Coordinates of C-alpha atoms in Angstrom, one line a residue:
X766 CA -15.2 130.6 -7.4
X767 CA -13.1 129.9 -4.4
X768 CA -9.5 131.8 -5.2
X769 CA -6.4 131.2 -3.2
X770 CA -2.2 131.8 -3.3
X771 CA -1.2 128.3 -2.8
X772 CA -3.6 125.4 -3.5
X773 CA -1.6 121.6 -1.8
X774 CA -3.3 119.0 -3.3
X775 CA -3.0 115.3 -0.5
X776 CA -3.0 115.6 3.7
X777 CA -0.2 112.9 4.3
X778 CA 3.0 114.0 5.7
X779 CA 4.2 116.1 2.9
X780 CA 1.1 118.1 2.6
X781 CA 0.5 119.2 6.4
X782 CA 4.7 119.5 6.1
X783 CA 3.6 122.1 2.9
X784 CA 1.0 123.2 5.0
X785 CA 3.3 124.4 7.7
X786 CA 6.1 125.9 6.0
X787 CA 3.4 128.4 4.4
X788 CA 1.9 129.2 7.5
X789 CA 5.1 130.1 9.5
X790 CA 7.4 131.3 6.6
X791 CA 4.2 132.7 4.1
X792 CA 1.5 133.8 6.7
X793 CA 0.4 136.7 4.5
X794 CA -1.0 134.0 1.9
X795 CA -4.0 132.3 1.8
X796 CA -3.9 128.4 0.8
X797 CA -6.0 125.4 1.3
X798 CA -5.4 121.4 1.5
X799 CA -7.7 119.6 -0.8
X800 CA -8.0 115.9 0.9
X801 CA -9.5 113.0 -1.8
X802 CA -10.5 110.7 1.1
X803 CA -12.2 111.3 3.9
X804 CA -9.1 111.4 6.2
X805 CA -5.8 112.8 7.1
X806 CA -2.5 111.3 6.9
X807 CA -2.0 109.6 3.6
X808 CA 0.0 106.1 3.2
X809 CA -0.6 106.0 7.4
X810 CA -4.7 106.0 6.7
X811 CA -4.9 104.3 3.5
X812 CA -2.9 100.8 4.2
X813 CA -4.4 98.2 6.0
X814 CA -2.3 95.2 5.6
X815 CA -0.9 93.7 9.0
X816 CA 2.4 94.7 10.1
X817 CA 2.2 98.3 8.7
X818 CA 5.0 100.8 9.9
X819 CA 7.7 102.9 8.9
X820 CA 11.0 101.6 7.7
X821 CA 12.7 104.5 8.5
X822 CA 13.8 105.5 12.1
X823 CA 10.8 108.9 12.5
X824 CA 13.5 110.5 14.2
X825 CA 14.4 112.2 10.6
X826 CA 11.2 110.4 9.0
X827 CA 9.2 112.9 11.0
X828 CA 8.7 116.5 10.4
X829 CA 11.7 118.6 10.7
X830 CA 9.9 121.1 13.2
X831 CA 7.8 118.7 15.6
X832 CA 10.2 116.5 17.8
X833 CA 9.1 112.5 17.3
X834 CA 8.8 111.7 21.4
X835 CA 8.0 107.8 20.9
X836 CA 10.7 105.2 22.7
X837 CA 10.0 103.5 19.3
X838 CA 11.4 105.2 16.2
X839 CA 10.6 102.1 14.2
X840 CA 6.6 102.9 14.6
X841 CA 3.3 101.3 13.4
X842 CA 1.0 102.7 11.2
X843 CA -1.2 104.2 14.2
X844 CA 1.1 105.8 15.8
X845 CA 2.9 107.5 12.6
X846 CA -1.3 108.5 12.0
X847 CA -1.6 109.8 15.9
X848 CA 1.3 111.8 15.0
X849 CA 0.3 113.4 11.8
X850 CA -3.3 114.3 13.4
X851 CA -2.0 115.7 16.6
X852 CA 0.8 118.0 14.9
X853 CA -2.1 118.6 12.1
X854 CA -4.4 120.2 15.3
X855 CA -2.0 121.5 17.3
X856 CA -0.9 123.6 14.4
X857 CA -4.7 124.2 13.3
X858 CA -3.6 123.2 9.8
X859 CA -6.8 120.5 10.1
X860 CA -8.7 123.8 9.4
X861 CA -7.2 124.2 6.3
X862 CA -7.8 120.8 5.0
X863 CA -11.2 120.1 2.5
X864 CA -11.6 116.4 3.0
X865 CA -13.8 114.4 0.0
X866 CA -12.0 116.8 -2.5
X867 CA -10.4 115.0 -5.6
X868 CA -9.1 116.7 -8.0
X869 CA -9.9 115.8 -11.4
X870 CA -8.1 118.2 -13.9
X871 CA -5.9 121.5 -13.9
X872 CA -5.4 123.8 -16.3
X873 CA -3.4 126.9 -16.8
X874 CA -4.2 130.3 -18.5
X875 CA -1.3 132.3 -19.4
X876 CA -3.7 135.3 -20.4
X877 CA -4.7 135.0 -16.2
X878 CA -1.6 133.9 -15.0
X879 CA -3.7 131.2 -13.0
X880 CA -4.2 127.8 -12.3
X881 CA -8.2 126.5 -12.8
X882 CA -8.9 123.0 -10.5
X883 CA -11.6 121.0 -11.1
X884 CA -12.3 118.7 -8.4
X885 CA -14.9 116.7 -7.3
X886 CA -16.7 116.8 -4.3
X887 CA -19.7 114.4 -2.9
X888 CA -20.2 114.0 -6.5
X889 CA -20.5 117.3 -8.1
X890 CA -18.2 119.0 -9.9
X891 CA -16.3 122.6 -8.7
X892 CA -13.9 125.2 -9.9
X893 CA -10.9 126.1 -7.5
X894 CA -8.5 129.0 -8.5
X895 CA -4.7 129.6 -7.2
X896 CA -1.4 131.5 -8.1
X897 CA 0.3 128.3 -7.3
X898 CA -0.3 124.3 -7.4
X899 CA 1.8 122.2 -4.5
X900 CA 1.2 118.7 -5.2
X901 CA 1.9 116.4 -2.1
X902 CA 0.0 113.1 -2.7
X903 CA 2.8 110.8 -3.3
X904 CA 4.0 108.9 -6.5
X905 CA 1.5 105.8 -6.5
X906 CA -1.9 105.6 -7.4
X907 CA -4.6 105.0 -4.7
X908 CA -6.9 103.3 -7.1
X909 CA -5.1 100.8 -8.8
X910 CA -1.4 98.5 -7.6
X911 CA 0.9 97.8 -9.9
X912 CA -0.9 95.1 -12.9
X913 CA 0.9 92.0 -12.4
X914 CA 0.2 88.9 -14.9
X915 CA -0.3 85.8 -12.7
X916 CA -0.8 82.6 -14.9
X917 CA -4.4 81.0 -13.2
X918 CA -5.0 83.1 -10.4
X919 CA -8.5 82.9 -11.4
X920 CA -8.8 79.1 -11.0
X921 CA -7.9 79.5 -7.0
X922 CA -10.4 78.3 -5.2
X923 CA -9.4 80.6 -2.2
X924 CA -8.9 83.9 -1.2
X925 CA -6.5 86.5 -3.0
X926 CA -5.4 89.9 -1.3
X927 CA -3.6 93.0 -2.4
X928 CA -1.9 94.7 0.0
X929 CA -3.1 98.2 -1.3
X930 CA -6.9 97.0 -0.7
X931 CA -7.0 94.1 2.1
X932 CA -9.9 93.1 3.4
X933 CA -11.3 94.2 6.5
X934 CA -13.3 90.6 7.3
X935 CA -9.7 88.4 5.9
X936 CA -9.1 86.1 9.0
X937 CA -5.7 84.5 8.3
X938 CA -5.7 82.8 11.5
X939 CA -5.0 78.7 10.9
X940 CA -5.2 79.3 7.3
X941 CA -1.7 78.6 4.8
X942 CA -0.3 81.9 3.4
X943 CA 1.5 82.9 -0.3
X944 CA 2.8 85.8 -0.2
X945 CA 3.9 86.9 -3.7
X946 CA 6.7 89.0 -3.7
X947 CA 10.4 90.3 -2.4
X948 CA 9.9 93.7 -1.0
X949 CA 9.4 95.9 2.0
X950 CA 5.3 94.9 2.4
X951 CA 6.5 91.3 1.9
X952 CA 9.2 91.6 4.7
X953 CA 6.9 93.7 6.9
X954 CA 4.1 91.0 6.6
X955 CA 5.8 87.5 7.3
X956 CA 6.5 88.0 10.1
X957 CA 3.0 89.1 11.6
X958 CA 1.4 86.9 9.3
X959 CA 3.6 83.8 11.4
X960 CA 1.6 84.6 14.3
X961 CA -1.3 83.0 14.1
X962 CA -1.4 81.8 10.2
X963 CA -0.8 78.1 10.0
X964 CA 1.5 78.2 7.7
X965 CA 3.4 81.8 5.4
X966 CA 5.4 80.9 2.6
X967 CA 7.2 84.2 0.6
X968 CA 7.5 83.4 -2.6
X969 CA 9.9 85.3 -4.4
X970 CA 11.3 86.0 -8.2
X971 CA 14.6 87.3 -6.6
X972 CA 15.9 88.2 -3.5
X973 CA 16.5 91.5 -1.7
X974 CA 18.9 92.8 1.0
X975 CA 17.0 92.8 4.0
X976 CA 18.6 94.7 6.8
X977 CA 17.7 94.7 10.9
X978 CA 17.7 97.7 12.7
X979 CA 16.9 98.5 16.4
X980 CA 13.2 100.0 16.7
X981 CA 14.1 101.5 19.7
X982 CA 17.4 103.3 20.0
X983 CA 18.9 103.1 23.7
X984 CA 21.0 106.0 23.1
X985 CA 18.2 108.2 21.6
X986 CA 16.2 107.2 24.6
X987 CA 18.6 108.3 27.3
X988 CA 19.5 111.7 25.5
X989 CA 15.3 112.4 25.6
X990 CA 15.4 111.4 29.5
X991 CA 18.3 113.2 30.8
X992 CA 18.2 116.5 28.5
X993 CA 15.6 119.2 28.1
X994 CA 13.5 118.4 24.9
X995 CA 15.2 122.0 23.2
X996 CA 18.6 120.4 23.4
X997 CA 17.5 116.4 23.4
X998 CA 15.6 116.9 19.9
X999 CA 18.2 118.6 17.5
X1000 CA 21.1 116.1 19.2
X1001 CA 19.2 113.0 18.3
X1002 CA 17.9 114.3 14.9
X1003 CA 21.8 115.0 14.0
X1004 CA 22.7 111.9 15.4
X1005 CA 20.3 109.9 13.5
X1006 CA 20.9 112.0 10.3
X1007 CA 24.6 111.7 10.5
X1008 CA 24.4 108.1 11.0
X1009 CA 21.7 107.6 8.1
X1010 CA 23.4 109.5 4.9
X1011 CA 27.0 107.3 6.5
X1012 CA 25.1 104.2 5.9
X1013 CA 23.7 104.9 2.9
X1014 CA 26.7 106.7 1.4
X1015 CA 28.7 103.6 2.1
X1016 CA 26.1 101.6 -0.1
X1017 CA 26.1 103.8 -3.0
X1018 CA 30.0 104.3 -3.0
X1019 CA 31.5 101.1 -2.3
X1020 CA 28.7 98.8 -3.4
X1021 CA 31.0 95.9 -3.1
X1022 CA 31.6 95.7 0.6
X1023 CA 28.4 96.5 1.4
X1024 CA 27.2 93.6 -0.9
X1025 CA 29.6 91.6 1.4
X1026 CA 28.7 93.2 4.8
X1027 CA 24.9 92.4 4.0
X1028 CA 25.8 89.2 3.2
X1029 CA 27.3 88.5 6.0
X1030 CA 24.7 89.7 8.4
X1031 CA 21.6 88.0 7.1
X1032 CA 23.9 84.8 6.9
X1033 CA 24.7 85.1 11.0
X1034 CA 20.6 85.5 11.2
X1035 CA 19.3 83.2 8.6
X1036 CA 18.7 79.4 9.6
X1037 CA 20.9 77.1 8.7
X1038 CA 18.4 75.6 6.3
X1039 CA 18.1 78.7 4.5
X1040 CA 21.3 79.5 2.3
X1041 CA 22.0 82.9 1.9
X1042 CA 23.3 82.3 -1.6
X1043 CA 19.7 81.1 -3.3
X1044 CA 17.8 83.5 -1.1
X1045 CA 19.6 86.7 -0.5
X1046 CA 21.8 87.1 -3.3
X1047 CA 20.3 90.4 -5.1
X1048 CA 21.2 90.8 -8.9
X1049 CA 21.6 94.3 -7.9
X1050 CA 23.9 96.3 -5.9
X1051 CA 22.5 98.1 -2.4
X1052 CA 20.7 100.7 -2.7
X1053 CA 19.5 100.6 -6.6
X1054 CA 16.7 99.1 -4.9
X1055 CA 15.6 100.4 -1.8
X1056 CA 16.7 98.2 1.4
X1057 CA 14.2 96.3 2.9
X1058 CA 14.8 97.1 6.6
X1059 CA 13.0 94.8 9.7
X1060 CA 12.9 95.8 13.1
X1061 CA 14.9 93.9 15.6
X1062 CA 15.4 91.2 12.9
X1063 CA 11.6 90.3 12.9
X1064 CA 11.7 88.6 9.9
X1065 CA 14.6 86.6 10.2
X1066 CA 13.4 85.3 13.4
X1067 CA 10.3 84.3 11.7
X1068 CA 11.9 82.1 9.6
X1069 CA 13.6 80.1 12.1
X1070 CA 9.9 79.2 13.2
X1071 CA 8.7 75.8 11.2
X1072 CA 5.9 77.6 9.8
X1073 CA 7.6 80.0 7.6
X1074 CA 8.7 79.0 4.3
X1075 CA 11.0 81.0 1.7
X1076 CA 11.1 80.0 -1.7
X1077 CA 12.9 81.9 -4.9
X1078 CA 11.1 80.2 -7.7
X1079 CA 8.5 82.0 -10.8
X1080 CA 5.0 80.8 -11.1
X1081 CA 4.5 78.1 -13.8
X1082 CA 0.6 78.3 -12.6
X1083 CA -1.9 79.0 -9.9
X1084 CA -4.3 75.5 -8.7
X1085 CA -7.3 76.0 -6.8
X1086 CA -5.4 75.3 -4.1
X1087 CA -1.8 76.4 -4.1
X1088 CA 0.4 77.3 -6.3
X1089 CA 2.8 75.7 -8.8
X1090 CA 6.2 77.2 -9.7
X1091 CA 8.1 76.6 -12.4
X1092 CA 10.6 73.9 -10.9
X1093 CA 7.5 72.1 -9.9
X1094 CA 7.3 72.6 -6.4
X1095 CA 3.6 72.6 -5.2
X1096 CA 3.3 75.7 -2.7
X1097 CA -0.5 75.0 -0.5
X1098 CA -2.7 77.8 0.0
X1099 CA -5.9 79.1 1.3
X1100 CA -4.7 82.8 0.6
X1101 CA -2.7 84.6 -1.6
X1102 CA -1.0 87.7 -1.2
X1103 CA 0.3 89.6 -4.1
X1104 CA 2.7 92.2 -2.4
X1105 CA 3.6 92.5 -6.1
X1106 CA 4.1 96.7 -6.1
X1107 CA 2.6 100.1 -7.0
X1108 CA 0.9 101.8 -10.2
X1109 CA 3.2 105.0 -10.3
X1110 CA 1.6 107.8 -11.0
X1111 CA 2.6 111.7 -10.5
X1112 CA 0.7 114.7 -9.7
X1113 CA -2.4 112.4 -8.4
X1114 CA -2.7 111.0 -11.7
X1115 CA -4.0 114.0 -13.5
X1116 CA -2.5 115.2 -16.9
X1117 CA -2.3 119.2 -16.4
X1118 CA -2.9 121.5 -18.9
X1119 CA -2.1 124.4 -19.9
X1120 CA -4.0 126.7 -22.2
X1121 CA -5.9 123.7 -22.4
X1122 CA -3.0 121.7 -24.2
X1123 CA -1.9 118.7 -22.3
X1124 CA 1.3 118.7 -20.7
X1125 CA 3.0 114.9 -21.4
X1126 CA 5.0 114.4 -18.2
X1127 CA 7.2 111.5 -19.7
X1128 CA 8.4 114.4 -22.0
X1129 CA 9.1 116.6 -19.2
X1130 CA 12.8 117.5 -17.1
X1131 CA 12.5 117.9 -13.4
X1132 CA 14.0 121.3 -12.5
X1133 CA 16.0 120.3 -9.0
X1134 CA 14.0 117.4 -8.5
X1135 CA 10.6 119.8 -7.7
X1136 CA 8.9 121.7 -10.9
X1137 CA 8.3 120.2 -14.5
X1138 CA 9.1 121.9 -17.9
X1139 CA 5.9 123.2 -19.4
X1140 CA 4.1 123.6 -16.1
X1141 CA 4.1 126.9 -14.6
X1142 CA 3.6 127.3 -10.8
X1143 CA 2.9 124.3 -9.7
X1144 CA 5.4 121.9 -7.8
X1145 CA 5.5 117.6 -7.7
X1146 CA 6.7 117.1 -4.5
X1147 CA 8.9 113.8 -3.6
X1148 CA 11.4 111.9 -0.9
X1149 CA 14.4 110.3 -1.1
X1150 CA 14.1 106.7 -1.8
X1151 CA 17.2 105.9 -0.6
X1152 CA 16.9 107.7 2.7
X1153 CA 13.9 109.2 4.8
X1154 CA 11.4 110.3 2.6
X1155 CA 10.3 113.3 4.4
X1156 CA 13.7 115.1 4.6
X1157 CA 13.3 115.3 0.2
X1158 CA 9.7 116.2 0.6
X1159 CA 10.6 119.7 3.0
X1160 CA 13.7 120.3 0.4
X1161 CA 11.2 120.5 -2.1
X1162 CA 8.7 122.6 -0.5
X1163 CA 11.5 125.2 0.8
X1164 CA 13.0 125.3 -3.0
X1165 CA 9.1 126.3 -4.0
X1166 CA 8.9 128.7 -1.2
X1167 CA 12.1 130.3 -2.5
X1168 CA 10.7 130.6 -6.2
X1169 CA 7.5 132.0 -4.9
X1170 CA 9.9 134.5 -2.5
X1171 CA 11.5 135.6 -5.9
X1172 CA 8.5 135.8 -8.0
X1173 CA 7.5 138.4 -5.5
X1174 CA 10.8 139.8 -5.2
X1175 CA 10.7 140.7 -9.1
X1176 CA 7.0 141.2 -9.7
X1177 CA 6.4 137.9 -11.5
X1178 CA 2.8 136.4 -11.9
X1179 CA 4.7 133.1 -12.8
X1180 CA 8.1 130.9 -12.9
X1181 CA 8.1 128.0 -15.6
X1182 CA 11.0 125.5 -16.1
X1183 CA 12.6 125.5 -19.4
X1184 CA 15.2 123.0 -20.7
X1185 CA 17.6 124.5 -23.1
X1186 CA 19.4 121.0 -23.8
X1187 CA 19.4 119.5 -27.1
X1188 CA 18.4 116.1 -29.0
X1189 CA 21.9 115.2 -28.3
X1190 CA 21.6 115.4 -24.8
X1191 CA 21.7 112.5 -22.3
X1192 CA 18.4 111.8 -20.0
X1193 CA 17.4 109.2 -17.7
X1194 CA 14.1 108.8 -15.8
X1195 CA 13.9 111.3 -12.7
X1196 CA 13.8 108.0 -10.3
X1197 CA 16.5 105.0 -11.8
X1198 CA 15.7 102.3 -9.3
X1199 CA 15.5 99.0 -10.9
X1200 CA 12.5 98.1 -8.8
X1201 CA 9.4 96.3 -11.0
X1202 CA 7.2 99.1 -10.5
X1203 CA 9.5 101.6 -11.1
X1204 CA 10.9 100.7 -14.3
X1205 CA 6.5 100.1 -15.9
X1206 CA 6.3 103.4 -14.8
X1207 CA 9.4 104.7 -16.6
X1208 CA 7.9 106.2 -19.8
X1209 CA 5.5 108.2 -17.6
X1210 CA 8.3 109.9 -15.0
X1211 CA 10.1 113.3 -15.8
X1212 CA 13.3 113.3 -17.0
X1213 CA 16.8 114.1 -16.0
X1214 CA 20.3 115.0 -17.2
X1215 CA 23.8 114.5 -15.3
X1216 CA 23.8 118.6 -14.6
X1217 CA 22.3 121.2 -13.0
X1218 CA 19.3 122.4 -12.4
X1219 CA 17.9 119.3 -14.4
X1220 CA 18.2 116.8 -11.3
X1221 CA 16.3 114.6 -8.9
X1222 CA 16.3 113.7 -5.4
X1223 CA 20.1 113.4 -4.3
X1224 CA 20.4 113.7 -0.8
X1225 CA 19.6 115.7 1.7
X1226 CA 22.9 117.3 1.8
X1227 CA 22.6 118.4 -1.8
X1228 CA 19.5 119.4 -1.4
X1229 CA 20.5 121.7 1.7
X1230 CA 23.7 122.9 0.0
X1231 CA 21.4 124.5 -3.2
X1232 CA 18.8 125.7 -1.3
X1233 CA 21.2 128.3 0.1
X1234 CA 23.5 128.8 -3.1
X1235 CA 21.9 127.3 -5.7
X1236 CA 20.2 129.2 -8.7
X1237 CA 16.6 130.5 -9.2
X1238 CA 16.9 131.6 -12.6
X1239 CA 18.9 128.5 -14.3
X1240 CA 16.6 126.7 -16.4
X1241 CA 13.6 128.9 -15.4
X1242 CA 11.7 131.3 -17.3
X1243 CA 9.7 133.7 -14.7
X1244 CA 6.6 136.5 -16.2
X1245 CA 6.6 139.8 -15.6
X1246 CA 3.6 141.8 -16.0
X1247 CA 4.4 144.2 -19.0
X1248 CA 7.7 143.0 -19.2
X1249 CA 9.3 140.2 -21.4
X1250 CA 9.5 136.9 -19.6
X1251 CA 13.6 136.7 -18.3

């Protein structure tokens, strides 16, 4: 049975990003990268849908310790992918990685002080041992979106796509275009969709703020021309991190003038046939949903175009050829997208156990946002989702560095999380966006408590600010070989 230090389960950003902090901070241990799919790089290999790119600038969205050279930080799906691979190789962390590996259970044995892995691989079972489980494949589950009830979407006659699994052979060209749904995919698709489809409505339950950003920074740009890459580099990642955690500070703490300032901007962009008020007038503040962000106000230009449509309406039912919403408005189509969200699902979708008793992780509190009650060694690793997801994700995997440092440090086999709160204390779910697929998935997400160490992702400033003073003991129980646990 293959044994190892550190097992990271997903090769997407946050698992080469584990994947390097181990190697240059860890080198003495041994670890691997088991890959389900056959390829590296995650959300940026497994998404096909048109339009695909980041909606964050990669400046900061990138990792921390290779520089993002691209005039456009506002980048497509294949050059996020080029980026992963080529930091991957250069770094030889592509050696590490065990591609068509899925894993399929975990259990731990306090008599061994180990994790067991069972994962599947080219259809046959195996057994993986490790000190320590990093979990990096994201919060959504590759196998299944988000199940969405729409009333006689079998009786279409045409042809209905999911974001998550669109068709390689789906030619949209001269056809008319439904997209279901309000969010990012739905703002990233319009306006590629527009291109060439003969007609794209978006058909939305209720609006979102959607926000245009530059996807190429002039400044940026200039700094990376005139100044050595050592010194251009950290200037535009504090430059574009400063100006990031301003913006979204201003959202979160005055909610009311952003409400207005967003307002106002998609009004001055907007058509004048499209009011602002039916359209783009959230029930929520900025921010408890994530912004939608366009680049260069894509998707605002597309509706000025005659054939894009939006309409905020609910679907009384689906015809075999269009769509019928509840006002009674007849919507055509020959596709139908339903950009209608994610299946959440935590820790690739696995329920751990240990001493072969599951662990129930909608009964569990997140320690700092990174390790679960009841689960020893092993960390779920997440990003912000009000801010670049990657800067959470490398938070998280320094935090679990630092445990591991101090297991060592002490002699300890293993560190578990243990809430000392009472029935009487106040929780909330780990993530307390009220986006659709968020709040299905609420009854299976950790929970949380207004103090520390029982937190979630808060911002990178936080995060920074308790990685060097924050406590490793609080809330966590850590094993000493002939000792009693302290």
């Amino acid at each position: 049975m293959e044994a190892f230090d550190f097992i990271v389960i997903g090769a997407g950003l946050s698992g080469i990003d584990a994947a390097y902090r181990l190697k240059t901070q860890m080198p003495q241990c041994s670890f691997t990268i088991l890959e389900a799919r056959d390829k590296i790089g995650g959300t940026w290999s497994f998404f096909k849908f048109p339009g695909l790119r980041s909606d964050s600038m990669l400046t900061n969205f990138g990792f921390p310790w290779r520089p993002w050279l691209q005039k456009r930080d506002m980048a497509n799906a294949a050059l996020i992918l080029e980026y992963i691979e080529s930091a991957a190789k250069d770094e030889r962390i592509d050696t590490k990685i065990q591609f068509n590996h899925s894993v399929k259970g975990a259990n731990w044995s306090s008599q061994d002080q180990l994790w067991t892995l069972r994962v599947e691989h080219n259809g046959h079972d195996k057994l993986l041992r490790t000190s320590f489980v990093i979990n990096c494949s994201g919060y959504y589950d590759y196998k299944k979106p988000l199940q969405t009830s729409i009333p006689g979407i079998e009786n279409f006659g045409g042809a209905v796509a999911h974001p998550q699994f669109w068709p390689d052979n789906l030619d949209y060209t001269g056809k008319k275009v439904v997209i279901v749904g309000s969010g990012a995919t739905a703002v990233t698709m319009l306006p590629v969709l527009a291109e060439t489809a003969a007609h794209v409505t978006m058909l939305q339950r209720s609006p979102s703020y959607v926000f245009s950003i530059p996807s190429v920074s002039k400044t940026g740009n200039l700094i990376k021309e005139y100044l050595p890459g050592w010194l251009a580099h950290p200037i535009n990642w504090w430059r574009c991190f400063l100006s990031e955690q301003l913006f979204v500070n201003f959202n979160l703490y005055f909610p009311t003038a952003a409400r207005k300032l967003h307002m106002g901007l998609m009004k001055k962009q907007l058509p004048e046939h499209v009011p602002v008020d039916v359209h783009f007038n959230p029930r929520y503040d900025p921010m408890d949903q994530r912004l939608c962000l366009c680049p260069d106000g894509d998707f605002f230009k597309a509706l000025h175009q005659k054939n894009c449509h939006i309409v905020t309406d609910t679907i009384d039912t689906v015809l075999t050829d269009g769509i019928l919403t509840t006002s009674g408005q007849k919507l055509d189509a020959d596709i139908i997208v339903t950009a209608t969200g994610l299946h959440v699902a935590l820790l690739s979708g696995i329920i751990p156990t240990v001493d072969d008793k599951p662990i129930d992780i909608g009964n569990s509190y997140a320690w700092r946002g990174t390790m679960l009650t009841g689960l020893p060694n092993m960390g779920s690793i997440t990003g912000y989702t009000t801010a670049s997801w990657t800067l959470g994700a490398d938070a998280s995997i320094k935090l679990l560095i630092s445990v591991y440092k101090y297991m060592k440090k002490i002699g300890a086999t293993s560190a578990v999380p243990v809430f000392d709160g009472d029935g009487s204390t106040v929780s909330k779910p780990v993530v307390g966006h009220s986006s659709t697929y968020f709040i299905d998935a609420r009854s299976r997400l950790p929970r949380i408590t207004d103090s520390s160490p029982w937190y979630g992702r808060i911002s990178p400033v936080y995060d920074t600010w308790q990685l060097w003073f924050g406590s490793l003991t609080k809330g966590m129980r850590y094993t000493v070989p002939s000792k009693k646990d302290i």
